[in-house]
Amino acid sequence: MILIIGSKNDPHVSSVLTHLSSESVDFVVLDPFGSSAAKAKFSLNAEMTLSIGTSVPVDGDVTSVWWRLKPHTGFPNSSAVDLYDYYFRQREWGQALEYLEDHYVGARWLNNRTAARKASNKLLQLKIAESIGFSIPRTLVTSDLEELLEFKKSLSPSDLLFKTFTPYANPDGKLAYAQILTSDELSSMRDSISSCPSLYQEYIEKAYELRVTVVGGDVYGAKICAADTKAARQDWRAGLFDNRYEKARIPEITCEKIFKMSHELGIEYGAYDFIVQPDGRIVFLEVNPFGQWLWLENQVDLPISRAIADWLRGR
């Protein structure tokens, strides 16, 4: 039995389920934010038992668990009470779902939850990447404006790029992308900068970018040529549907480093982002243990959904 924690309305989940269904594999989807038929039901007795909805028992025969739970998009903005209720429900679900990490400790997880949380830390990623031989951008994490301005001077003639540690979206769903900031812009943002540490890096000139998706021992590479807009040149995600994509062959030495990094992070799935400089040098940016892939699969025919289905089946 394969347990998938996510939503059937997620196109990525649907794509993997298509492959699992074609092989007559037993699977069940636990959707915390979906219809009541997809909700969890726990029974405490001699052993903890789990059922999904009203008719699908899930017992100790679970062999693989895929954690594909994305943030709930129904963010309330009508009242403070609604907001408190929203976070309360998130915490309640969190307690129940966290238990599954111990309940199915013998199963294969994509990804192990503890490892994935640790692997999501961009500072840890950069430290490990540099230790295994990847080039990384010059980086400063600070909440001190004066230190930041000095760092920016040291980068000259390169620009300074601001990135968030974690994804940020306002209630309208608009994402914050990486962006180049001038000294004047930094000075005008003193209160914001001092409120919390953020990630600042040297802007690396690029010939193109690479997205390398790893599923177990399989590697799928895509070349990303950003759309000709200021926002997309700073962060290709801003031009997601206007960029140009091609399949890419990843050098063997780079694959070896990627596998070593995945091993050190303890993850089976990872979406790695690199810059390829005009002289051909490869610079590591980050890895997302929850990264999207379906748009690349559709753009350049990368069989990532099939690879995930095969991994969940134990192939």
Tab-separated table of C-alpha atoms in Angstrom:
chain	number	residue	atom	x	y	z
A	1	MET	CA	0.000	0.000	0.000
A	2	ILE	CA	1.259	3.472	-0.930
A	3	LEU	CA	0.112	6.399	1.221
A	4	ILE	CA	0.078	9.821	-0.430
A	5	ILE	CA	-0.389	12.844	1.805
A	6	GLY	CA	-1.596	15.627	-0.451
A	7	SER	CA	-4.476	16.587	-2.690
A	8	LYS	CA	-5.952	14.820	-5.698
A	9	ASN	CA	-6.572	18.309	-7.052
A	10	ASP	CA	-2.800	18.859	-7.185
A	11	PRO	CA	-1.843	18.215	-10.854
A	12	HIS	CA	1.467	16.697	-9.704
A	13	VAL	CA	-0.383	14.131	-7.584
A	14	SER	CA	-2.821	13.407	-10.411
A	15	SER	CA	0.060	12.805	-12.824
A	16	VAL	CA	1.728	10.275	-10.508
A	17	LEU	CA	-1.613	8.596	-9.748
A	18	THR	CA	-2.116	8.028	-13.480
A	19	HIS	CA	1.014	5.887	-13.555
A	20	LEU	CA	0.176	4.071	-10.324
A	21	SER	CA	-3.349	3.311	-11.566
A	22	SER	CA	-2.046	1.889	-14.839
A	23	GLU	CA	-0.020	-0.648	-12.842
A	24	SER	CA	-2.925	-1.614	-10.542
A	25	VAL	CA	-0.992	-0.492	-7.480
A	26	ASP	CA	-2.823	-0.091	-4.155
A	27	PHE	CA	-2.659	3.495	-2.979
A	28	VAL	CA	-4.679	5.931	-0.910
A	29	VAL	CA	-4.614	9.745	-0.750
A	30	LEU	CA	-4.932	11.535	2.573
A	31	ASP	CA	-6.108	15.082	1.811
A	32	PRO	CA	-6.375	17.220	4.985
A	33	PHE	CA	-7.963	20.118	3.107
A	34	GLY	CA	-10.168	18.194	0.699
A	35	SER	CA	-13.645	16.688	0.965
A	36	SER	CA	-14.688	14.800	4.092
A	37	ALA	CA	-14.387	11.505	2.225
A	38	ALA	CA	-10.620	12.015	2.073
A	39	LYS	CA	-10.073	12.860	5.741
A	40	ALA	CA	-8.198	10.838	8.326
A	41	LYS	CA	-9.795	8.799	11.114
A	42	PHE	CA	-7.603	7.484	13.909
A	43	SER	CA	-8.504	4.833	16.475
A	44	LEU	CA	-6.546	4.472	19.692
A	45	ASN	CA	-6.540	0.914	20.979
A	46	ALA	CA	-3.802	-1.651	21.488
A	47	GLU	CA	-2.199	-0.214	18.354
A	48	MET	CA	-2.872	3.014	16.526
A	49	THR	CA	-4.934	2.420	13.384
A	50	LEU	CA	-5.655	4.829	10.562
A	51	SER	CA	-8.521	4.956	8.102
A	52	ILE	CA	-9.000	7.399	5.262
A	53	GLY	CA	-12.592	8.568	5.089
A	54	THR	CA	-15.193	5.939	5.868
A	55	SER	CA	-14.163	2.890	3.900
A	56	VAL	CA	-10.410	2.663	3.319
A	57	PRO	CA	-8.422	1.152	6.199
A	58	VAL	CA	-4.686	1.815	6.164
A	59	ASP	CA	-2.744	-0.658	8.254
A	60	GLY	CA	0.877	-1.585	8.861
A	61	ASP	CA	1.323	-2.798	5.280
A	62	VAL	CA	2.152	0.725	4.054
A	63	THR	CA	5.423	0.339	2.161
A	64	SER	CA	5.907	3.888	0.828
A	65	VAL	CA	4.750	7.340	1.872
A	66	TRP	CA	4.870	10.358	-0.424
A	67	TRP	CA	4.554	13.695	1.393
A	68	ARG	CA	3.162	16.069	-1.205
A	69	LEU	CA	1.202	18.331	1.139
A	70	LYS	CA	1.232	21.928	-0.099
A	71	PRO	CA	0.153	24.969	1.933
A	72	HIS	CA	-3.598	25.437	2.151
A	73	THR	CA	-4.632	28.290	-0.152
A	74	GLY	CA	-7.802	29.190	1.757
A	75	PHE	CA	-6.095	31.891	3.796
A	76	PRO	CA	-8.708	33.981	5.661
A	77	ASN	CA	-8.548	37.765	5.767
A	78	SER	CA	-12.039	38.603	6.979
A	79	SER	CA	-11.423	38.802	10.733
A	80	ALA	CA	-8.914	38.089	13.480
A	81	VAL	CA	-11.098	35.227	14.747
A	82	ASP	CA	-11.080	33.559	11.321
A	83	LEU	CA	-7.294	33.907	11.224
A	84	TYR	CA	-6.885	32.355	14.679
A	85	ASP	CA	-9.222	29.505	13.673
A	86	TYR	CA	-7.186	28.951	10.505
A	87	TYR	CA	-3.905	28.564	12.407
A	88	PHE	CA	-5.601	26.388	15.015
A	89	ARG	CA	-6.753	23.947	12.318
A	90	GLN	CA	-3.254	23.923	10.830
A	91	ARG	CA	-1.743	23.035	14.205
A	92	GLU	CA	-4.332	20.315	14.874
A	93	TRP	CA	-3.685	18.672	11.518
A	94	GLY	CA	0.034	19.046	12.115
A	95	GLN	CA	-0.149	17.016	15.330
A	96	ALA	CA	-2.024	14.189	13.645
A	97	LEU	CA	0.162	14.097	10.545
A	98	GLU	CA	3.419	14.297	12.478
A	99	TYR	CA	2.428	11.100	14.270
A	100	LEU	CA	2.506	9.270	10.953
A	101	GLU	CA	6.277	9.781	10.816
A	102	ASP	CA	6.605	7.375	13.750
A	103	HIS	CA	3.650	5.177	12.836
A	104	TYR	CA	5.136	4.371	9.408
A	105	VAL	CA	8.796	4.604	10.365
A	106	GLY	CA	9.481	1.337	8.544
A	107	ALA	CA	8.139	2.666	5.240
A	108	ARG	CA	10.136	4.446	2.534
A	109	TRP	CA	9.412	8.183	2.603
A	110	LEU	CA	9.681	10.635	-0.260
A	111	ASN	CA	11.060	12.565	1.541
A	112	ASN	CA	11.830	11.669	5.142
A	113	ARG	CA	10.075	14.473	6.996
A	114	THR	CA	12.872	15.271	9.459
A	115	ALA	CA	15.485	15.274	6.697
A	116	ALA	CA	13.305	17.380	4.394
A	117	ARG	CA	12.748	20.054	7.043
A	118	LYS	CA	16.481	20.245	7.666
A	119	ALA	CA	17.312	20.171	3.961
A	120	SER	CA	15.024	23.154	3.335
A	121	ASN	CA	17.396	25.464	5.230
A	122	LYS	CA	19.232	27.506	2.595
A	123	LEU	CA	22.190	28.231	4.863
A	124	LEU	CA	22.763	24.528	5.471
A	125	GLN	CA	22.433	23.859	1.747
A	126	LEU	CA	25.099	26.443	0.903
A	127	LYS	CA	27.460	25.102	3.574
A	128	ILE	CA	27.153	21.519	2.327
A	129	ALA	CA	27.338	22.540	-1.336
A	130	GLU	CA	30.589	24.421	-0.773
A	131	SER	CA	32.057	21.588	1.323
A	132	ILE	CA	31.588	19.066	-1.509
A	133	GLY	CA	33.102	21.322	-4.153
A	134	PHE	CA	30.287	23.363	-5.672
A	135	SER	CA	30.876	27.038	-6.382
A	136	ILE	CA	28.384	29.234	-4.537
A	137	PRO	CA	27.631	32.985	-4.680
A	138	ARG	CA	29.174	35.252	-2.071
A	139	THR	CA	26.503	35.363	0.611
A	140	LEU	CA	25.564	37.401	3.670
A	141	VAL	CA	22.727	36.757	6.098
A	142	THR	CA	22.048	39.800	8.241
A	143	SER	CA	19.500	42.184	9.713
A	144	ASP	CA	22.070	44.992	9.989
A	145	LEU	CA	21.739	47.652	7.284
A	146	GLU	CA	25.245	49.088	7.704
A	147	GLU	CA	26.820	45.648	7.394
A	148	LEU	CA	24.680	44.990	4.342
A	149	LEU	CA	25.719	48.229	2.634
A	150	GLU	CA	29.386	47.376	3.226
A	151	PHE	CA	28.807	43.923	1.784
A	152	LYS	CA	27.213	45.460	-1.288
A	153	LYS	CA	30.262	47.682	-1.808
A	154	SER	CA	32.520	44.637	-1.627
A	155	LEU	CA	30.576	43.000	-4.478
A	156	SER	CA	31.164	45.854	-6.932
A	157	PRO	CA	30.809	45.754	-9.897
A	158	SER	CA	28.379	42.870	-9.281
A	159	ASP	CA	24.859	43.605	-8.065
A	160	LEU	CA	23.265	42.523	-4.788
A	161	LEU	CA	20.423	40.002	-4.927
A	162	PHE	CA	17.848	39.690	-2.135
A	163	LYS	CA	16.195	36.316	-1.459
A	164	THR	CA	13.817	35.123	1.222
A	165	PHE	CA	14.640	32.062	3.319
A	166	THR	CA	11.104	30.755	2.983
A	167	PRO	CA	8.395	31.302	0.344
A	168	TYR	CA	6.327	34.431	0.855
A	169	ALA	CA	2.939	35.066	-0.703
A	170	ASN	CA	0.490	37.800	0.243
A	171	PRO	CA	-3.211	36.974	0.806
A	172	ASP	CA	-3.807	37.495	-2.926
A	173	GLY	CA	-1.329	34.705	-3.698
A	174	LYS	CA	1.348	36.942	-5.224
A	175	LEU	CA	4.795	35.431	-4.666
A	176	ALA	CA	7.922	37.328	-3.673
A	177	TYR	CA	10.773	36.589	-6.092
A	178	ALA	CA	14.492	37.217	-5.797
A	179	GLN	CA	15.359	40.773	-6.812
A	180	ILE	CA	18.325	43.086	-7.265
A	181	LEU	CA	18.412	45.972	-4.782
A	182	THR	CA	20.346	49.243	-5.030
A	183	SER	CA	21.966	51.050	-2.103
A	184	ASP	CA	19.194	53.657	-2.112
A	185	GLU	CA	16.543	50.961	-2.042
A	186	LEU	CA	18.292	49.241	0.850
A	187	SER	CA	18.483	52.486	2.826
A	188	SER	CA	14.770	53.091	2.341
A	189	MET	CA	14.065	49.597	3.700
A	190	ARG	CA	15.890	50.015	7.028
A	191	ASP	CA	12.922	49.008	9.212
A	192	SER	CA	12.116	45.994	7.055
A	193	ILE	CA	15.752	44.848	6.915
A	194	SER	CA	16.228	45.180	10.673
A	195	SER	CA	13.043	43.221	11.456
A	196	CYS	CA	14.573	39.826	10.606
A	197	PRO	CA	17.666	38.300	8.989
A	198	SER	CA	17.454	37.755	5.242
A	199	LEU	CA	19.632	36.231	2.556
A	200	TYR	CA	21.731	38.524	0.332
A	201	GLN	CA	23.953	37.254	-2.452
A	202	GLU	CA	26.194	38.373	-5.240
A	203	TYR	CA	24.239	38.463	-8.493
A	204	ILE	CA	25.868	35.972	-10.863
A	205	GLU	CA	25.851	36.714	-14.588
A	206	LYS	CA	24.427	33.736	-16.447
A	207	ALA	CA	24.393	32.146	-19.855
A	208	TYR	CA	21.411	30.103	-18.695
A	209	GLU	CA	20.159	28.196	-15.655
A	210	LEU	CA	19.740	24.517	-14.863
A	211	ARG	CA	16.959	22.765	-12.989
A	212	VAL	CA	18.124	19.285	-12.039
A	213	THR	CA	15.439	17.023	-10.588
A	214	VAL	CA	16.597	13.967	-8.646
A	215	VAL	CA	14.356	10.984	-7.891
A	216	GLY	CA	16.314	8.315	-6.057
A	217	GLY	CA	19.166	7.434	-8.414
A	218	ASP	CA	17.660	9.142	-11.469
A	219	VAL	CA	18.599	12.618	-12.701
A	220	TYR	CA	16.545	14.802	-15.052
A	221	GLY	CA	18.108	18.014	-16.347
A	222	ALA	CA	16.467	21.025	-17.958
A	223	LYS	CA	18.084	24.152	-19.377
A	224	ILE	CA	16.208	27.359	-18.567
A	225	CYS	CA	16.692	30.448	-20.709
A	226	ALA	CA	14.858	33.203	-18.847
A	227	ALA	CA	12.306	35.388	-20.601
A	228	ASP	CA	13.567	38.795	-21.679
A	229	THR	CA	12.151	40.722	-18.744
A	230	LYS	CA	13.900	42.297	-15.782
A	231	ALA	CA	11.990	40.169	-13.277
A	232	ALA	CA	12.659	36.875	-15.104
A	233	ARG	CA	16.363	37.649	-15.516
A	234	GLN	CA	16.610	38.073	-11.745
A	235	ASP	CA	14.437	35.037	-10.927
A	236	TRP	CA	13.309	32.707	-13.728
A	237	ARG	CA	10.135	31.802	-11.788
A	238	ALA	CA	8.775	35.262	-12.648
A	239	GLY	CA	8.712	34.183	-16.308
A	240	LEU	CA	7.647	30.598	-15.716
A	241	PHE	CA	5.436	30.293	-18.811
A	242	ASP	CA	7.487	32.604	-21.041
A	243	ASN	CA	10.943	31.123	-20.491
A	244	ARG	CA	12.523	28.770	-23.032
A	245	TYR	CA	13.237	25.220	-21.854
A	246	GLU	CA	15.370	22.420	-23.252
A	247	LYS	CA	16.543	19.039	-22.069
A	248	ALA	CA	20.035	19.257	-20.629
A	249	ARG	CA	22.789	16.700	-20.172
A	250	ILE	CA	24.289	17.112	-16.715
A	251	PRO	CA	28.074	16.574	-16.459
A	252	GLU	CA	29.042	13.396	-14.614
A	253	ILE	CA	31.090	15.271	-12.001
A	254	THR	CA	28.086	17.496	-11.257
A	255	CYS	CA	25.831	14.434	-10.889
A	256	GLU	CA	28.308	12.897	-8.457
A	257	LYS	CA	28.245	16.049	-6.320
A	258	ILE	CA	24.432	16.196	-6.479
A	259	PHE	CA	24.103	12.593	-5.301
A	260	LYS	CA	26.604	13.253	-2.509
A	261	MET	CA	24.637	16.315	-1.428
A	262	SER	CA	21.321	14.443	-1.492
A	263	HIS	CA	22.919	11.721	0.625
A	264	GLU	CA	24.230	14.224	3.173
A	265	LEU	CA	20.824	15.918	3.332
A	266	GLY	CA	19.061	12.560	3.602
A	267	ILE	CA	16.609	13.216	0.753
A	268	GLU	CA	15.475	11.005	-2.134
A	269	TYR	CA	13.783	13.787	-4.098
A	270	GLY	CA	15.240	17.214	-4.744
A	271	ALA	CA	14.902	20.002	-7.304
A	272	TYR	CA	18.362	21.576	-7.677
A	273	ASP	CA	18.902	25.033	-9.178
A	274	PHE	CA	22.186	26.117	-10.774
A	275	ILE	CA	23.520	29.007	-12.822
A	276	VAL	CA	25.772	28.289	-15.792
A	277	GLN	CA	28.052	31.276	-16.307
A	278	PRO	CA	29.082	32.527	-19.768
A	279	ASP	CA	32.445	30.742	-19.359
A	280	GLY	CA	30.679	27.454	-18.559
A	281	ARG	CA	31.268	27.372	-14.810
A	282	ILE	CA	28.377	25.966	-12.767
A	283	VAL	CA	27.238	27.769	-9.607
A	284	PHE	CA	24.956	26.145	-7.025
A	285	LEU	CA	21.970	28.226	-5.887
A	286	GLU	CA	19.674	25.983	-3.842
A	287	VAL	CA	17.765	22.705	-3.629
A	288	ASN	CA	14.065	22.361	-2.917
A	289	PRO	CA	13.043	19.008	-1.398
A	290	PHE	CA	9.431	19.846	-2.329
A	291	GLY	CA	10.091	21.460	-5.727
A	292	GLN	CA	7.619	21.467	-8.613
A	293	TRP	CA	8.374	19.535	-11.800
A	294	LEU	CA	5.213	19.066	-13.847
A	295	TRP	CA	5.623	22.143	-16.050
A	296	LEU	CA	9.073	20.867	-17.079
A	297	GLU	CA	7.710	17.395	-17.722
A	298	ASN	CA	5.174	18.939	-20.080
A	299	GLN	CA	7.612	21.369	-21.705
A	300	VAL	CA	10.505	19.011	-22.491
A	301	ASP	CA	9.082	15.523	-21.942
A	302	LEU	CA	10.954	14.598	-18.767
A	303	PRO	CA	9.406	11.423	-17.244
A	304	ILE	CA	9.587	12.616	-13.639
A	305	SER	CA	6.054	11.538	-12.665
A	306	ARG	CA	6.808	8.038	-13.913
A	307	ALA	CA	10.065	8.024	-11.912
A	308	ILE	CA	8.231	9.023	-8.716
A	309	ALA	CA	5.585	6.340	-9.281
A	310	ASP	CA	8.314	3.749	-9.836
A	311	TRP	CA	10.149	4.859	-6.697
A	312	LEU	CA	6.973	4.565	-4.624
A	313	ARG	CA	6.454	1.048	-5.974
A	314	GLY	CA	9.989	0.130	-4.897
A	315	ARG	CA	11.520	-0.086	-8.343
